[in-house]
Amino acid sequence: MIGEWLYGIRPPKYLRYLFFISYSFYRRFTSERGEAHFTAILFLAMMHLLAYEGLFFLLTISFKKINAIFIMLFVGIQFYFWFWHKKKWKLYIEEFKYINRKQQLLGGVYLFIYLFICLLPIAIPLGLSLIYNINLYKKIEELML
């Protein structure tokens, strides 16, 4: 019963699509041919890890190492059950195998936009700090007091 429930856990459709796009991209390289699914899952997991870490640090102003470890653990468990549990990634490849090469190129643009959005929670405070010497974390902390 629990096994069936765990098997039913799937990522949102857009994430399955982005997995297929990144898998198709990595599959073209002979060095990645056998491990393209692993690389694609790792790529998406790292994007989410950066987004979660950035949002967490922006919203809580907490820079403790244990919080970062918990977020890493959360992302690892999340992506395990979304992609690795009983090799669900194979189902996602079958789900989108009808997509032709031209549509895959457009999907690459979507993947790049998604990567950009995932990097925003880290890039905005870093950019403000480097370019304008504004410490966004300090400003938020002052507003909270």
Coordinates of N, CA and C in Angstrom, one line a residue:
M1 N 0.8 -1.2 0.0 CA 0.0 0.0 0.0 C 0.9 1.3 0.0
I2 N 1.8 1.3 0.9 CA 2.7 2.5 0.9 C 3.6 2.5 -0.3
G3 N 4.0 1.3 -0.8 CA 4.8 1.3 -2.0 C 4.1 1.8 -3.2
E4 N 2.8 1.5 -3.3 CA 1.9 2.1 -4.4 C 1.8 3.6 -4.3
W5 N 1.6 4.0 -3.1 CA 1.5 5.5 -2.9 C 2.8 6.2 -3.3
L6 N 4.0 5.6 -2.9 CA 5.3 6.2 -3.2 C 5.5 6.2 -4.7
Y7 N 5.0 5.1 -5.4 CA 5.2 5.0 -6.8 C 4.3 6.1 -7.5
G8 N 3.2 6.5 -6.9 CA 2.4 7.5 -7.5 C 2.9 8.9 -7.4
I9 N 3.9 9.1 -6.6 CA 4.4 10.5 -6.4 C 5.2 10.8 -7.7
R10 N 4.8 11.9 -8.3 CA 5.5 12.3 -9.5 C 5.7 13.8 -9.5
P11 N 6.7 14.3 -10.2 CA 7.0 15.7 -10.2 C 5.9 16.4 -11.1
P12 N 5.7 17.7 -11.0 CA 4.8 18.4 -11.9 C 5.2 18.1 -13.4
K13 N 4.2 18.2 -14.3 CA 4.4 17.9 -15.7 C 5.5 18.8 -16.3
Y14 N 5.6 20.0 -16.0 CA 6.6 20.9 -16.5 C 8.0 20.4 -16.2
L15 N 8.2 19.8 -14.9 CA 9.5 19.3 -14.5 C 9.8 18.0 -15.2
R16 N 8.8 17.2 -15.5 CA 9.0 16.0 -16.3 C 9.5 16.3 -17.7
Y17 N 8.8 17.4 -18.2 CA 9.2 17.9 -19.6 C 10.6 18.4 -19.6
L18 N 11.0 19.2 -18.6 CA 12.4 19.7 -18.5 C 13.4 18.6 -18.3
F19 N 13.0 17.6 -17.6 CA 13.9 16.4 -17.4 C 14.1 15.8 -18.8
F20 N 13.0 15.6 -19.6 CA 13.2 15.0 -20.9 C 14.1 15.8 -21.8
I21 N 13.9 17.2 -21.7 CA 14.7 18.0 -22.6 C 16.2 17.9 -22.2
S22 N 16.5 18.0 -20.9 CA 17.9 17.9 -20.5 C 18.4 16.5 -20.8
Y23 N 17.6 15.5 -20.6 CA 18.0 14.1 -20.9 C 18.4 14.0 -22.4
S24 N 17.5 14.6 -23.3 CA 17.8 14.5 -24.7 C 19.0 15.2 -25.1
F25 N 19.3 16.3 -24.4 CA 20.5 17.1 -24.6 C 21.8 16.3 -24.3
Y26 N 21.8 15.7 -23.1 CA 22.9 15.0 -22.6 C 23.1 13.7 -23.4
R27 N 22.0 13.1 -23.8 CA 22.1 11.8 -24.6 C 22.8 11.9 -25.8
R28 N 22.9 13.1 -26.4 CA 23.7 13.3 -27.7 C 25.2 13.1 -27.5
F29 N 25.7 13.3 -26.3 CA 27.1 13.1 -26.1 C 27.4 11.6 -25.8
T30 N 28.4 11.1 -26.5 CA 28.8 9.7 -26.3 C 29.3 9.4 -24.9
S31 N 29.9 10.3 -24.3 CA 30.4 10.1 -23.0 C 29.3 10.0 -21.9
E32 N 28.1 10.6 -22.3 CA 27.0 10.7 -21.4 C 25.9 9.7 -21.7
R33 N 26.1 9.0 -22.8 CA 25.0 8.2 -23.4 C 24.3 7.3 -22.3
G34 N 25.1 6.6 -21.6 CA 24.6 5.6 -20.6 C 24.1 6.3 -19.3
E35 N 24.6 7.5 -19.0 CA 24.3 8.1 -17.8 C 23.6 9.5 -18.0
A36 N 22.9 9.7 -19.1 CA 22.3 10.9 -19.4 C 21.1 11.2 -18.4
H37 N 20.4 10.1 -18.0 CA 19.3 10.3 -17.0 C 19.9 10.8 -15.7
F38 N 21.0 10.2 -15.3 CA 21.6 10.7 -14.0 C 22.0 12.1 -14.0
T39 N 22.6 12.5 -15.1 CA 23.1 13.9 -15.3 C 21.9 14.9 -15.3
A40 N 20.9 14.5 -16.1 CA 19.7 15.4 -16.2 C 19.0 15.5 -14.8
I41 N 18.9 14.4 -14.0 CA 18.3 14.5 -12.7 C 19.1 15.4 -11.8
L42 N 20.4 15.2 -11.8 CA 21.3 16.0 -11.0 C 21.3 17.4 -11.4
F43 N 21.2 17.7 -12.6 CA 21.1 19.1 -13.1 C 19.9 19.8 -12.5
L44 N 18.7 19.1 -12.7 CA 17.5 19.7 -12.1 C 17.5 19.8 -10.6
A45 N 18.1 18.8 -10.0 CA 18.2 18.9 -8.5 C 19.0 20.0 -8.0
M46 N 20.1 20.3 -8.7 CA 21.0 21.4 -8.3 C 20.3 22.7 -8.6
M47 N 19.5 22.8 -9.6 CA 18.7 24.1 -9.9 C 17.8 24.3 -8.7
H48 N 17.1 23.3 -8.3 CA 16.1 23.4 -7.2 C 16.8 23.7 -5.9
L49 N 18.0 23.1 -5.7 CA 18.8 23.3 -4.5 C 19.1 24.8 -4.3
L50 N 19.6 25.3 -5.4 CA 20.0 26.8 -5.4 C 18.8 27.6 -5.2
A51 N 17.6 27.3 -5.8 CA 16.4 28.1 -5.6 C 16.0 28.0 -4.1
Y52 N 15.9 26.8 -3.6 CA 15.5 26.6 -2.2 C 16.4 27.3 -1.2
E53 N 17.7 27.1 -1.4 CA 18.7 27.8 -0.5 C 18.5 29.3 -0.6
G54 N 18.4 29.8 -1.8 CA 18.3 31.3 -1.9 C 17.0 31.8 -1.3
L55 N 15.9 31.1 -1.5 CA 14.7 31.6 -0.9 C 14.7 31.4 0.6
F56 N 15.3 30.4 1.1 CA 15.4 30.2 2.6 C 16.2 31.2 3.2
F57 N 17.3 31.5 2.6 CA 18.2 32.6 3.2 C 17.6 33.9 3.1
L58 N 16.9 34.2 2.0 CA 16.2 35.5 1.9 C 15.1 35.7 2.9
L59 N 14.3 34.6 3.1 CA 13.2 34.7 4.0 C 13.4 34.6 5.4
T60 N 14.5 33.9 5.8 CA 14.8 33.7 7.2 C 16.0 34.4 7.8
I61 N 16.8 34.9 6.9 CA 18.1 35.5 7.3 C 18.9 34.6 8.3
S62 N 18.9 33.4 8.0 CA 19.6 32.4 8.8 C 20.7 31.7 8.0
F63 N 21.9 31.9 8.4 CA 23.1 31.3 7.7 C 23.7 30.2 8.4
K64 N 23.0 29.3 9.0 CA 23.5 28.2 9.7 C 23.7 27.0 8.8
K65 N 24.8 26.4 9.0 CA 25.2 25.2 8.1 C 24.2 24.1 8.2
I66 N 23.6 23.9 9.4 CA 22.6 22.8 9.5 C 21.4 23.1 8.7
N67 N 21.0 24.3 8.5 CA 19.8 24.6 7.6 C 20.1 24.2 6.2
A68 N 21.3 24.5 5.7 CA 21.7 24.2 4.3 C 21.7 22.7 4.2
I69 N 22.2 21.9 5.2 CA 22.2 20.5 5.1 C 20.8 19.9 5.1
F70 N 19.9 20.5 5.9 CA 18.5 20.0 5.8 C 17.9 20.3 4.4
I71 N 18.2 21.4 3.8 CA 17.6 21.7 2.5 C 18.2 20.7 1.5
M72 N 19.5 20.4 1.6 CA 20.1 19.4 0.7 C 19.5 18.1 0.9
L73 N 19.2 17.7 2.1 CA 18.6 16.4 2.4 C 17.2 16.4 1.8
F74 N 16.4 17.5 2.0 CA 15.1 17.6 1.5 C 15.1 17.4 -0.1
V75 N 16.0 18.1 -0.7 CA 16.0 18.1 -2.2 C 16.4 16.6 -2.6
G76 N 17.3 16.0 -1.9 CA 17.7 14.7 -2.3 C 16.6 13.7 -2.2
I77 N 15.8 13.8 -1.1 CA 14.7 12.9 -0.9 C 13.6 13.2 -1.9
Q78 N 13.4 14.4 -2.2 CA 12.4 14.9 -3.1 C 12.7 14.3 -4.5
F79 N 13.9 14.5 -5.0 CA 14.3 14.0 -6.3 C 14.4 12.5 -6.4
Y80 N 14.7 11.9 -5.3 CA 14.7 10.4 -5.3 C 13.3 9.9 -5.6
F81 N 12.4 10.4 -4.8 CA 11.0 9.8 -5.0 C 10.4 10.3 -6.3
W82 N 10.8 11.5 -6.8 CA 10.3 12.0 -8.1 C 10.8 11.2 -9.3
F83 N 12.1 10.9 -9.2 CA 12.8 10.3 -10.4 C 13.4 8.9 -10.3
W84 N 14.0 8.6 -9.1 CA 14.8 7.4 -9.0 C 13.9 6.2 -8.5
H85 N 13.0 6.5 -7.7 CA 12.2 5.4 -7.1 C 11.6 4.5 -8.1
K86 N 12.0 3.3 -8.2 CA 11.5 2.3 -9.2 C 11.7 2.8 -10.6
K87 N 12.8 3.6 -10.8 CA 13.2 4.1 -12.1 C 12.0 4.8 -12.9
K88 N 11.4 5.7 -12.2 CA 10.3 6.5 -12.8 C 10.8 7.3 -14.0
W89 N 12.1 7.7 -14.0 CA 12.6 8.5 -15.1 C 12.3 7.8 -16.4
K90 N 12.3 6.5 -16.5 CA 12.0 5.9 -17.8 C 10.6 6.2 -18.2
L91 N 9.7 6.3 -17.3 CA 8.3 6.6 -17.7 C 8.2 8.0 -18.3
Y92 N 9.0 8.9 -17.8 CA 9.0 10.3 -18.2 C 9.6 10.4 -19.6
I93 N 10.6 9.6 -19.9 CA 11.1 9.6 -21.3 C 10.1 9.0 -22.3
E94 N 9.3 8.0 -21.8 CA 8.3 7.5 -22.7 C 7.1 8.5 -22.9
E95 N 6.9 9.3 -21.8 CA 5.8 10.2 -21.8 C 6.0 11.3 -22.9
F96 N 7.3 11.7 -23.1 CA 7.6 12.8 -24.1 C 8.4 12.3 -25.3
K97 N 8.4 11.1 -25.6 CA 9.2 10.6 -26.7 C 8.7 11.1 -28.1
Y98 N 7.4 11.5 -28.1 CA 6.9 12.0 -29.4 C 7.4 13.4 -29.8
I99 N 8.1 14.1 -28.9 CA 8.6 15.4 -29.2 C 9.7 15.4 -30.2
N100 N 9.6 16.1 -31.3 CA 10.6 16.1 -32.3 C 11.8 17.0 -32.0
R101 N 12.8 17.0 -32.8 CA 14.0 17.8 -32.5 C 13.8 19.3 -32.5
K102 N 12.9 19.8 -33.3 CA 12.6 21.3 -33.3 C 11.9 21.7 -32.0
Q103 N 11.0 20.9 -31.5 CA 10.4 21.1 -30.3 C 11.3 21.0 -29.1
Q104 N 12.3 20.1 -29.2 CA 13.3 20.0 -28.2 C 14.2 21.2 -28.1
L105 N 14.5 21.9 -29.2 CA 15.2 23.1 -29.2 C 14.5 24.2 -28.5
L106 N 13.2 24.3 -28.7 CA 12.3 25.2 -28.0 C 12.3 24.9 -26.5
G107 N 12.3 23.6 -26.2 CA 12.3 23.2 -24.8 C 13.6 23.6 -24.1
G108 N 14.7 23.6 -24.9 CA 16.0 24.1 -24.4 C 15.9 25.5 -23.9
V109 N 15.1 26.3 -24.7 CA 14.9 27.7 -24.3 C 14.2 27.8 -23.0
Y110 N 13.1 26.9 -22.9 CA 12.4 26.9 -21.6 C 13.2 26.4 -20.4
L111 N 14.1 25.5 -20.7 CA 15.0 25.0 -19.7 C 16.0 26.1 -19.2
F112 N 16.5 26.9 -20.2 CA 17.3 28.0 -19.8 C 16.6 29.1 -19.0
I113 N 15.4 29.4 -19.4 CA 14.5 30.3 -18.6 C 14.3 29.8 -17.2
Y114 N 14.0 28.5 -17.1 CA 13.8 27.9 -15.8 C 15.0 28.0 -14.9
L115 N 16.2 27.7 -15.5 CA 17.5 27.9 -14.8 C 17.7 29.3 -14.3
F116 N 17.4 30.3 -15.2 CA 17.5 31.7 -14.8 C 16.6 32.0 -13.6
I117 N 15.3 31.5 -13.7 CA 14.4 31.8 -12.6 C 14.9 31.1 -11.3
C118 N 15.4 29.9 -11.4 CA 15.9 29.2 -10.2 C 17.2 29.9 -9.6
L119 N 17.9 30.6 -10.4 CA 19.1 31.3 -9.9 C 18.8 32.7 -9.3
L120 N 17.6 33.2 -9.6 CA 17.3 34.6 -9.2 C 17.4 34.8 -7.6
P121 N 16.9 33.8 -6.8 CA 17.0 34.1 -5.3 C 18.5 34.2 -4.8
I122 N 19.4 33.6 -5.6 CA 20.8 33.8 -5.2 C 21.4 35.0 -5.9
A123 N 21.1 35.2 -7.2 CA 21.7 36.2 -8.0 C 21.3 37.6 -7.6
I124 N 20.1 37.8 -7.2 CA 19.7 39.2 -6.9 C 20.4 39.8 -5.7
P125 N 20.4 39.1 -4.6 CA 21.2 39.6 -3.5 C 22.7 39.7 -3.8
L126 N 23.2 38.8 -4.5 CA 24.7 38.8 -4.8 C 25.0 40.0 -5.8
G127 N 24.1 40.2 -6.8 CA 24.3 41.3 -7.7 C 24.2 42.6 -7.0
L128 N 23.2 42.8 -6.2 CA 23.0 44.0 -5.4 C 24.2 44.3 -4.6
S129 N 24.8 43.3 -4.0 CA 25.9 43.4 -3.1 C 27.2 43.8 -3.9
L130 N 27.4 43.2 -5.0 CA 28.6 43.4 -5.8 C 28.5 44.7 -6.6
I131 N 27.4 45.0 -7.2 CA 27.3 46.2 -8.0 C 27.0 47.5 -7.2
Y132 N 26.1 47.4 -6.3 CA 25.6 48.6 -5.6 C 26.1 48.7 -4.2
N133 N 26.7 47.7 -3.7 CA 27.2 47.6 -2.3 C 26.0 47.7 -1.3
I134 N 24.9 47.0 -1.7 CA 23.7 46.9 -0.9 C 23.6 45.5 -0.3
N135 N 23.6 45.4 1.0 CA 23.5 44.1 1.6 C 22.0 43.9 1.9
L136 N 21.4 43.2 1.0 CA 19.9 42.9 1.1 C 19.5 42.2 2.3
Y137 N 20.4 41.3 2.8 CA 20.1 40.6 4.0 C 20.0 41.5 5.2
K138 N 20.9 42.5 5.3 CA 21.0 43.4 6.4 C 19.7 44.3 6.3
K139 N 19.4 44.7 5.1 CA 18.2 45.6 4.9 C 16.9 44.9 5.4
I140 N 16.8 43.6 5.1 CA 15.6 42.9 5.5 C 15.6 42.7 7.0
E141 N 16.8 42.4 7.5 CA 16.9 42.2 9.0 C 16.5 43.5 9.7
E142 N 16.9 44.7 9.2 CA 16.6 45.9 9.8 C 15.1 46.2 9.8
L143 N 14.5 45.8 8.7 CA 13.0 46.0 8.5 C 12.2 45.1 9.5
M144 N 12.8 43.9 9.8 CA 12.1 43.0 10.7 C 12.2 43.4 12.2
L145 N 13.2 44.2 12.5 CA 13.3 44.6 13.9 C 12.5 45.8 14.2

